[in-house]
XYZ file of C-alpha atoms in Angstrom:
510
model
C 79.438 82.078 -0.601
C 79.556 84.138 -3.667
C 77.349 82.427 -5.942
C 75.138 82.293 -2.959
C 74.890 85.659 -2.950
C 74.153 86.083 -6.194
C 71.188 83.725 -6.437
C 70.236 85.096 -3.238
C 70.023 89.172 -4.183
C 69.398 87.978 -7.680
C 65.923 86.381 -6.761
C 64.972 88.679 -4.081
C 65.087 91.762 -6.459
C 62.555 89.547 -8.714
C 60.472 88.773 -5.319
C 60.428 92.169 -4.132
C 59.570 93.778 -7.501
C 56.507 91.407 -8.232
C 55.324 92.322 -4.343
C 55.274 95.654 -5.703
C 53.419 95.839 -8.470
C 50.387 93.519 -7.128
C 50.296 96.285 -4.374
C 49.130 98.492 -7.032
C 46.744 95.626 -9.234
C 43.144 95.927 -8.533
C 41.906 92.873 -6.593
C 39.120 91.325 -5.435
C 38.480 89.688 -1.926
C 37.520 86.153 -2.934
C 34.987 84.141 -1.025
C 37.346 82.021 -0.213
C 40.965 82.093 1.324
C 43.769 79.894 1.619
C 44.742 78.033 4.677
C 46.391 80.115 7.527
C 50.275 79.857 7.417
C 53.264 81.818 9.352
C 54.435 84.615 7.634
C 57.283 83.639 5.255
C 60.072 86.005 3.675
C 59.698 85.763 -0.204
C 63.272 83.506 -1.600
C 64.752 83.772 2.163
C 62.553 81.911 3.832
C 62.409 78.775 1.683
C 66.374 79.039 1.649
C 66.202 78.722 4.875
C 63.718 75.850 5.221
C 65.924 73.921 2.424
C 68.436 73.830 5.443
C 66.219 71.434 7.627
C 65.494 67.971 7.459
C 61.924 66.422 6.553
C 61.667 65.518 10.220
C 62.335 69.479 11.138
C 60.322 70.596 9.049
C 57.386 68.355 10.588
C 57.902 69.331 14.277
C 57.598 72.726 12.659
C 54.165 71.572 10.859
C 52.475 69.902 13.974
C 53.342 73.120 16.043
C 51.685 75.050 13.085
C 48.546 73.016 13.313
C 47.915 73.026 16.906
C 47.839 77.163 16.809
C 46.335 77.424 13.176
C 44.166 74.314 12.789
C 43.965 71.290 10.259
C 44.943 72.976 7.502
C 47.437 75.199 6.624
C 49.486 77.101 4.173
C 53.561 76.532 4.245
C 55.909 78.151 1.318
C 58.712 76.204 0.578
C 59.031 76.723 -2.974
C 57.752 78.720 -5.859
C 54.294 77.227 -5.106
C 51.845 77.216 -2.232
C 52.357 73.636 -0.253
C 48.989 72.766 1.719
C 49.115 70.391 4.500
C 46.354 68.403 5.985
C 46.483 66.435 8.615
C 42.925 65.771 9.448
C 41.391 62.363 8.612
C 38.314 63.768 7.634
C 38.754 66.317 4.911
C 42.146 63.251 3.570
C 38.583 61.413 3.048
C 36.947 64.102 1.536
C 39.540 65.080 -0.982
C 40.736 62.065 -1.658
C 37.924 59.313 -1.614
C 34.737 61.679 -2.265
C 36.788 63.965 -4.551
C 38.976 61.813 -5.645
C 39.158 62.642 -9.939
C 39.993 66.342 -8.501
C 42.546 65.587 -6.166
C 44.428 62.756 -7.999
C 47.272 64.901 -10.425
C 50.435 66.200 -9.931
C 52.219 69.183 -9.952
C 54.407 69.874 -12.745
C 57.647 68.167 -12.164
C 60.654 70.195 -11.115
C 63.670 70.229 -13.532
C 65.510 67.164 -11.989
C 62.586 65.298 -10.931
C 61.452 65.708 -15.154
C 64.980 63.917 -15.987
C 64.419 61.386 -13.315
C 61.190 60.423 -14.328
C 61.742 60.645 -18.293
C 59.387 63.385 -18.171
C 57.079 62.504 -15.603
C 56.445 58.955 -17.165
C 56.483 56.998 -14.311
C 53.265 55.751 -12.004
C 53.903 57.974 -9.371
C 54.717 61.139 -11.361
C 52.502 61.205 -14.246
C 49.796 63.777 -14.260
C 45.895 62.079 -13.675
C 44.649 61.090 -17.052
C 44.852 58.370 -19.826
C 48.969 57.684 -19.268
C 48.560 57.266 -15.763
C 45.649 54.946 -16.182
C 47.629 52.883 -18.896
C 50.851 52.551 -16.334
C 48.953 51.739 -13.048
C 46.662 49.466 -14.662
C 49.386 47.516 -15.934
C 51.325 47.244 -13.131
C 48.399 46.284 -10.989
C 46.866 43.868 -13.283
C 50.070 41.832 -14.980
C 52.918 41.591 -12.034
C 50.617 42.679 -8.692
C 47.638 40.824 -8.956
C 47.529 38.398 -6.352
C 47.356 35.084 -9.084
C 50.305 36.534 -10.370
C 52.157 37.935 -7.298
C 51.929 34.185 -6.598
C 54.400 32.893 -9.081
C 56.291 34.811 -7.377
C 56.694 32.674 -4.601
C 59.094 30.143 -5.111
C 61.503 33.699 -5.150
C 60.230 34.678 -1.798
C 61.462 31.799 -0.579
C 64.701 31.694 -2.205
C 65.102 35.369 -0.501
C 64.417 34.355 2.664
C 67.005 31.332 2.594
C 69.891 34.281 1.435
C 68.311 36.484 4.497
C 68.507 33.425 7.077
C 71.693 32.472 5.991
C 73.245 36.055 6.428
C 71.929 36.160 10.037
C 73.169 32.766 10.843
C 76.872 33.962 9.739
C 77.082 37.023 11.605
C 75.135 35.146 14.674
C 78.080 31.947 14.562
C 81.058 34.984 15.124
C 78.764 35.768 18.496
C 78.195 39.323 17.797
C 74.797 40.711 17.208
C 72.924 40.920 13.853
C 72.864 43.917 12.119
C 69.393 43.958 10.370
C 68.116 47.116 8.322
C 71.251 46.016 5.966
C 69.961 42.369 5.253
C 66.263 42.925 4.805
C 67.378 45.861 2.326
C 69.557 43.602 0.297
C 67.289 40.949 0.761
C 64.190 43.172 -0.345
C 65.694 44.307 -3.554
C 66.916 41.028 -4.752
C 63.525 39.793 -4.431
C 62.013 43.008 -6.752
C 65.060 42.720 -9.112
C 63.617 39.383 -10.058
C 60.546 40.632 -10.495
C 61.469 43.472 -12.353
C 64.014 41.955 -15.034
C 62.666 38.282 -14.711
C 66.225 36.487 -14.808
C 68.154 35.590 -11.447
C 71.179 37.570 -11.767
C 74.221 36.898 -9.284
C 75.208 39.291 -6.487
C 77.763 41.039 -8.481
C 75.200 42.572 -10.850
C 72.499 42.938 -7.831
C 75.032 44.835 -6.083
C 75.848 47.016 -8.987
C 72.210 48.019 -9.431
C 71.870 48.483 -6.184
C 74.844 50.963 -5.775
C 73.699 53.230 -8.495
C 69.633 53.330 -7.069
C 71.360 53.955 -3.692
C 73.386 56.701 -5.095
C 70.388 58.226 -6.560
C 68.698 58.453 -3.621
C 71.321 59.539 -1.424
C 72.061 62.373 -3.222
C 68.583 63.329 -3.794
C 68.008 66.169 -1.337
C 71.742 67.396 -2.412
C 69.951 68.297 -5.919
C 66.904 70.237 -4.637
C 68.804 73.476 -5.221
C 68.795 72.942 -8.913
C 65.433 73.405 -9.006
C 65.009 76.997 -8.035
C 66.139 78.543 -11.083
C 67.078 75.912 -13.415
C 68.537 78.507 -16.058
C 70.405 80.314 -13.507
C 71.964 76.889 -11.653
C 73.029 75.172 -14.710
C 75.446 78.241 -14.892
C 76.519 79.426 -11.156
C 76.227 75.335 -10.325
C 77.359 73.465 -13.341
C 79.490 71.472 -11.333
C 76.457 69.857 -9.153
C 74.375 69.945 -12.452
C 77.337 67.645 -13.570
C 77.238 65.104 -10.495
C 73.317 64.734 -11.242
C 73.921 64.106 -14.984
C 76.345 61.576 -13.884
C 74.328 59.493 -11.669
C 71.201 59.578 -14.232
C 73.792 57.794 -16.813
C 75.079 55.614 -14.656
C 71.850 54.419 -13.838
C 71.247 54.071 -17.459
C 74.245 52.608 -18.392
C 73.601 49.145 -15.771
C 69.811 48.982 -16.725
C 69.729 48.856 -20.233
C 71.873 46.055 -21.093
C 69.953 43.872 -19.013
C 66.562 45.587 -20.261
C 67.725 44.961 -23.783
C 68.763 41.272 -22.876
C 65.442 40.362 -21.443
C 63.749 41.618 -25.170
C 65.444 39.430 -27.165
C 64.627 36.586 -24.165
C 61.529 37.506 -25.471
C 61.597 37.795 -29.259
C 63.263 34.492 -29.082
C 60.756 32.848 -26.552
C 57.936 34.191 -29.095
C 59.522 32.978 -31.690
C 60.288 29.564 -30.554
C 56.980 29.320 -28.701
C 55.728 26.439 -30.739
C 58.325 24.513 -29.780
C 58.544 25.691 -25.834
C 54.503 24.860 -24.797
C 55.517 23.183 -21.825
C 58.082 25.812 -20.547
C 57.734 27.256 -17.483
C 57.773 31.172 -18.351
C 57.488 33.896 -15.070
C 56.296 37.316 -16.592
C 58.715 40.642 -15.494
C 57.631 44.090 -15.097
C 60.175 44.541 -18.209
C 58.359 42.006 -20.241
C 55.204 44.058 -19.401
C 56.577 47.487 -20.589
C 58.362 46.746 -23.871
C 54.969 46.709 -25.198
C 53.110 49.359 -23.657
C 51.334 51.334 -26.360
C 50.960 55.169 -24.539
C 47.433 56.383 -25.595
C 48.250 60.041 -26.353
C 50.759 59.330 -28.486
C 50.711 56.711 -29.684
C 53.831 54.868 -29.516
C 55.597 52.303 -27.443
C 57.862 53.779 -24.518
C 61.360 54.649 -24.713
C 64.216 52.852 -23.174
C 64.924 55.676 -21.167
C 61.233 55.702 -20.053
C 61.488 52.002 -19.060
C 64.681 52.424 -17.344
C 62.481 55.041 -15.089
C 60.274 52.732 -14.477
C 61.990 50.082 -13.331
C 64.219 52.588 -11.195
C 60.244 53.223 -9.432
C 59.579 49.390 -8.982
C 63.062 48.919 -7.796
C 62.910 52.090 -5.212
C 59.575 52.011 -4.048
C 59.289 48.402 -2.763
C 62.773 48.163 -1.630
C 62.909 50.867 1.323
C 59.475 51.008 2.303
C 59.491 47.416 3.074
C 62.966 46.992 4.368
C 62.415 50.265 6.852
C 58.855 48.675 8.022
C 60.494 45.053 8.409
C 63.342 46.716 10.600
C 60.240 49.086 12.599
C 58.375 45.650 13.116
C 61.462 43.717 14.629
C 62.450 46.232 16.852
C 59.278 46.304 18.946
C 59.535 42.070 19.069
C 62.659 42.752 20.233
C 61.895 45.709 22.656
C 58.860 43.980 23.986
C 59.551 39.905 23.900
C 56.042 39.387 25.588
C 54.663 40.223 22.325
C 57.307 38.344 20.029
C 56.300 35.136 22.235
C 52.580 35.903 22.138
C 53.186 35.732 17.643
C 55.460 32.658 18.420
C 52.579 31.102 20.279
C 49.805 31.671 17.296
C 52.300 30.083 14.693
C 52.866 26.912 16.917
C 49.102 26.655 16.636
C 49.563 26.662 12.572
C 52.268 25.021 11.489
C 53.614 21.917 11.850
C 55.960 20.877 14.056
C 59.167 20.437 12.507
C 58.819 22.547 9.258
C 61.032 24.839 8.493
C 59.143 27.543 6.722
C 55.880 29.125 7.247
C 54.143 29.104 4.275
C 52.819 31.887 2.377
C 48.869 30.108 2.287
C 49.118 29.676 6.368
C 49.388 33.715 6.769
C 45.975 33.890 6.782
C 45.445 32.138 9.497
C 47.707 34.435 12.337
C 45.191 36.999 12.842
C 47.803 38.624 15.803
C 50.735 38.617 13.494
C 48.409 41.289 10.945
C 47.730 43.127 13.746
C 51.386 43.510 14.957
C 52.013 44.658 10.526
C 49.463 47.177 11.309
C 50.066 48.263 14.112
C 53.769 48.843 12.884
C 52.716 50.622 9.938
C 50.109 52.990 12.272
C 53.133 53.447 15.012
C 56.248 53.970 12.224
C 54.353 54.605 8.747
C 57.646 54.242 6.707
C 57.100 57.690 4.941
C 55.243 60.380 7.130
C 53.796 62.304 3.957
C 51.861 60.784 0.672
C 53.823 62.383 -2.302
C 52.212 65.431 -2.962
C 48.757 65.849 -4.602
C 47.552 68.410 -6.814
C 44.302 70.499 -8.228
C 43.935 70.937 -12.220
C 41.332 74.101 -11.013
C 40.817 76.149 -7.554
C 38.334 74.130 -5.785
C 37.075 74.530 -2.052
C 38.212 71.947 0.467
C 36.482 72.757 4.005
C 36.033 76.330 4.379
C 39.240 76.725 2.380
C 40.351 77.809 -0.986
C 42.959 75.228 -2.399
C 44.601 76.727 -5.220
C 45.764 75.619 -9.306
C 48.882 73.469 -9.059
C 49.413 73.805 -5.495
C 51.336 70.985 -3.680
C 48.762 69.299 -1.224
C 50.287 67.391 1.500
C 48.529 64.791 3.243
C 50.463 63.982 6.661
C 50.336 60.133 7.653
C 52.097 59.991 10.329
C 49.726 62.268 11.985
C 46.521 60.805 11.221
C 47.749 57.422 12.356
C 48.782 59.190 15.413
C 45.190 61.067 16.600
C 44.797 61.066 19.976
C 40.839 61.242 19.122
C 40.928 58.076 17.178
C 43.795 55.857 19.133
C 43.781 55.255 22.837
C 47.848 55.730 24.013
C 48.922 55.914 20.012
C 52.518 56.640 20.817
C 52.414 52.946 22.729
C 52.886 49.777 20.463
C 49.873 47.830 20.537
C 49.006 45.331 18.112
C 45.662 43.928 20.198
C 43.923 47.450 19.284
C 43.535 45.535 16.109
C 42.288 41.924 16.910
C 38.684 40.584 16.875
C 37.588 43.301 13.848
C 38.299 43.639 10.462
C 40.313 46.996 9.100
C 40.424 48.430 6.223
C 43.547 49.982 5.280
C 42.633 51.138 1.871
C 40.263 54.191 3.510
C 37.416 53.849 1.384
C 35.037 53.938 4.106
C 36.815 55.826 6.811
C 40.823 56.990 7.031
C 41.669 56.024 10.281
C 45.678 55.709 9.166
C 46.991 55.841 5.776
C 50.326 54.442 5.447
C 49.952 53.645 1.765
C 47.786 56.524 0.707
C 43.983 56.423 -0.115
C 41.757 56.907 -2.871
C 42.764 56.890 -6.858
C 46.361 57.565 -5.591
C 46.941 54.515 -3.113
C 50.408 52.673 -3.309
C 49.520 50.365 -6.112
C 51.681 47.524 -4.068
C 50.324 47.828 -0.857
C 48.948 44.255 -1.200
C 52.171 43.084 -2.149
C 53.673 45.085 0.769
C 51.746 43.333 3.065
C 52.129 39.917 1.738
C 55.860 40.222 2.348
C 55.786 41.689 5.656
C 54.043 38.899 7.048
C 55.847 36.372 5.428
C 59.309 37.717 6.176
C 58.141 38.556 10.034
C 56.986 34.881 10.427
C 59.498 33.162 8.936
C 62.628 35.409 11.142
C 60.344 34.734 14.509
C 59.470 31.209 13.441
C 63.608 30.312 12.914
C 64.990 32.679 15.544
C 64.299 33.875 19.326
C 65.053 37.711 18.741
C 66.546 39.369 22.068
C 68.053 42.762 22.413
C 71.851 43.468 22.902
C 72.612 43.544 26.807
C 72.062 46.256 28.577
C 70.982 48.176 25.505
C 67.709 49.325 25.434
C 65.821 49.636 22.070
C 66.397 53.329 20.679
C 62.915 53.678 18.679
C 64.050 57.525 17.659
C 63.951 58.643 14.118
C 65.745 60.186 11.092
C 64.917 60.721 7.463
C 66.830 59.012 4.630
C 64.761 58.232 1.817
C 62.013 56.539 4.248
C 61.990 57.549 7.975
C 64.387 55.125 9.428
C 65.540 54.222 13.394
C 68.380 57.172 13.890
C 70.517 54.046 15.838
C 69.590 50.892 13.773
C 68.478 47.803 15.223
C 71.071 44.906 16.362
C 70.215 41.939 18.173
C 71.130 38.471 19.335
C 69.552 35.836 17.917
C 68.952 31.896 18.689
C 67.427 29.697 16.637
C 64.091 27.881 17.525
C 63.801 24.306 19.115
C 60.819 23.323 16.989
């Protein structure tokens, strides 16, 4: 309580004394003001918001915009954060004026570490770095000819997720699922991330250190209101963070240095290897990269934030929609049977897996992906956009470097644009074609829109479909007796069900 005190009377005397010398600088009125916003106390109100969860916070927000409108101000750190949660000016700043909207704030302390100094796709600032990072990624490991040689890895996943359900089924106790499809999920983008099939062991030891990342990621926030001051009056949690970033570093690099001298040797040997079957990794991609501004090839400790991006982003995003999906075929078997139906009337009797080139073919199991990614968008904000100038959004004044919010939960939620939105209801999506990219209209944006748009979400959506077939193709899903499906929420790293899913499964007579 004593170092909180300090911080705390140690700020506010900084606060106050700023507050009162602009009362005596000459000012003009501008022509433009910022959003509305509730009145705030300088340092003591944002301690106090750092107290409430993400979900808190946006009960708060949607109160906020009912009484002050679309867009509004909300301090909860040493910048201005604007929130918008109208569909129309998302499209507006983000599709029409998108080169304006696309940067990012500069990095707080820990997030700078994290990132190897903002060095990663979703941190860097807009500009030739970015460019050089997203275009890579996109065009060498997400491009649909490549995200095809990914297949045959797919399917070994899904054999290691069927197999786990069939275990814990045979004891006669219901599956446990969000544990499986996260496992499942990240042994599938270790693969493609590091290119060799490593055994569960290692998996399991990557997987502890991203987890404990990302646990502990709201515990560090604090850090990051006066980094000079906490690395004295908290040099213990300073400590814990430094920890976790090495551990991180010290299971990633041996197996990043491994798969570069797979390559030097492959190169070197290539003559000889013609006819060898060779599956490009994200790694293989990066120890290359040339960065434009400076000219030089990235640093392990750079590529060992990148791959901790890969790894993260794919890995809970998809595992939290998968378990989303599954729980209204389970709360609702009319619609479960209805997708049953539909792949009966695709593949073959008999076969064992639906196949990756028959997907397109199930119009009503995209609609049920979409309609799970409208109902439970797996994160309810985009990661915060930013403005390298003041420029006018609306009738609005968005100011230099301030965090702009985009909320997607919201949007995918308007009453104006979905009939009953709060009901799942994948046939609001059948007979017409949607576009979830936003380029033409935002309707919902569960991967973002414009410049900024989850450079996976095609990937994403490829493996929601075939992991959702495949589970309703093997198994008849039904929900625990007497237990009705809890579809209430609470924020990890994605927004996850508070009570997670379990269920009984059969398997099919095919």
């Amino acid at each position: 309580m004593e170092i909180w005190f300090l911080i705390l009377v140690t700020i506010s005397i900084s606060a106050l004394f700023r507050a009162f010398l602009n009362l005596f600088s000459p000012s003009k009125d501008p022509p433009y003001t910022l959003p509305p916003g509730p009145h705030i106390l300088p340092v003591i109100g944002n301690i106090k918001w750092m107290k409430k969860s993400i979900l808190e916070i946006e009960l708060i927000l949607r109160s906020l915009h009912r009484e002050l409108g679309p867009v509004i101000t909300f301090r909860l750190g040493s910048r201005p954060s604007i929130f918008i949660a109208d569909r129309t000016l998302a499209h507006q700043a983000l599709v029409e004026n998108g080169s304006l909207f696309s940067t990012r704030s500069v990095a707080t302390a820990t997030t700078k570490i994290a990132t190897g100094n903002q060095r990663t796709i979703s941190s860097s600032f807009y500009g030739p770095t970015w460019r050089l990072l997203r275009r890579n990624l996109t065009s060498e490991i997400l491009h649909p000819s490549r995200a095809k040689s990914y297949s045959h890895a797919r399917k070994s996943v899904l054999q290691i997720l069927l197999h786990r359900f069939q275990s814990q089924s045979n004891s006669g106790d219901p599956v446990t699922v969000v544990a499986n499809f996260q496992y499942a999920m990240f042994c599938l983008l270790v693969l493609m991330c590091l290119g060799d099939k490593l055994d569960e062991k290692q998996i399991k030891e990557i997987e502890r250190v991203e987890r404990s990342a990302i646990v502990n990621g709201r515990r560090f926030e604090v850090l990051n209101y006066w980094p000079a001051l906490t690395k004295i009056l908290l040099k213990k949690r300073w400590s814990e963070f430094f920890k976790i970033q090495k551990e991180r570093q010290d299971v990633m690099l041996p197996l990043i240095r491994a798969r570069k001298k797979v390559n030097e040797e492959r190169l070197q040997n290539l003559p000889n290897q013609e006819k060898e079957e060779f599956i490009l990794s994200y790694v293989d991609t990066l120890l290359n990269l040339q960065l434009p501004d400076e000219k030089r090839k990235l640093t392990e400790i750079e590529i060992v934030s990148l791959c901790n991006e890969f790894l993260n982003a794919g890995t809970d995003t998809t595992s939290t929609s998968l378990q989303w999906i599954m729980a209204n075929l389970v709360k609702f078997p009319q619609i479960q049977e209805k997708l049953f139906m539909e792949m009966k009337g695709v593949v073959e009797e008999g076969e064992e897996e639906v196949k990756e080139e028959q997907l397109h073919k199930m119009p009503y199991l995209k609609a049920i992906i979409l309609e799970g990614l409208r109902r439970h968008p797996p994160a309810h904000f985009v990661l915060p956009h930013s403005v390298k100038e003041d420029v006018v959004l609306g009738k609005y004044l968005i100011p230099k470097n301030a965090n702009i919010n985009f909320m997607v939960a919201e949007m995918g939620w308007d009453e104006k644009v979905w009939e009953d939105p709060m009901s799942f209801k994948p046939e609001r999506f059948m007979g017409k074609e949607f576009d979830i990219t936003g380029s033409r209209e935002v309707k919902m944006m569960p991967f973002g829109i414009g410049r900024r748009i989850c450079p996976g979400y095609g990937l994403a959506m490829l493996h929601l479909e075939y992991f959702v077939a495949n589970l309703i193709w093997n198994y008849e899903w039904k929900a625990v007796d007497g237990d009705d499906v809890d579809l209430s929420e609470k924020m990890v790293f994605t927004v996850v069900m508070k009570n997670p899913l379990k269920a009984h499964i059969s398997p099919r007579l095919k």
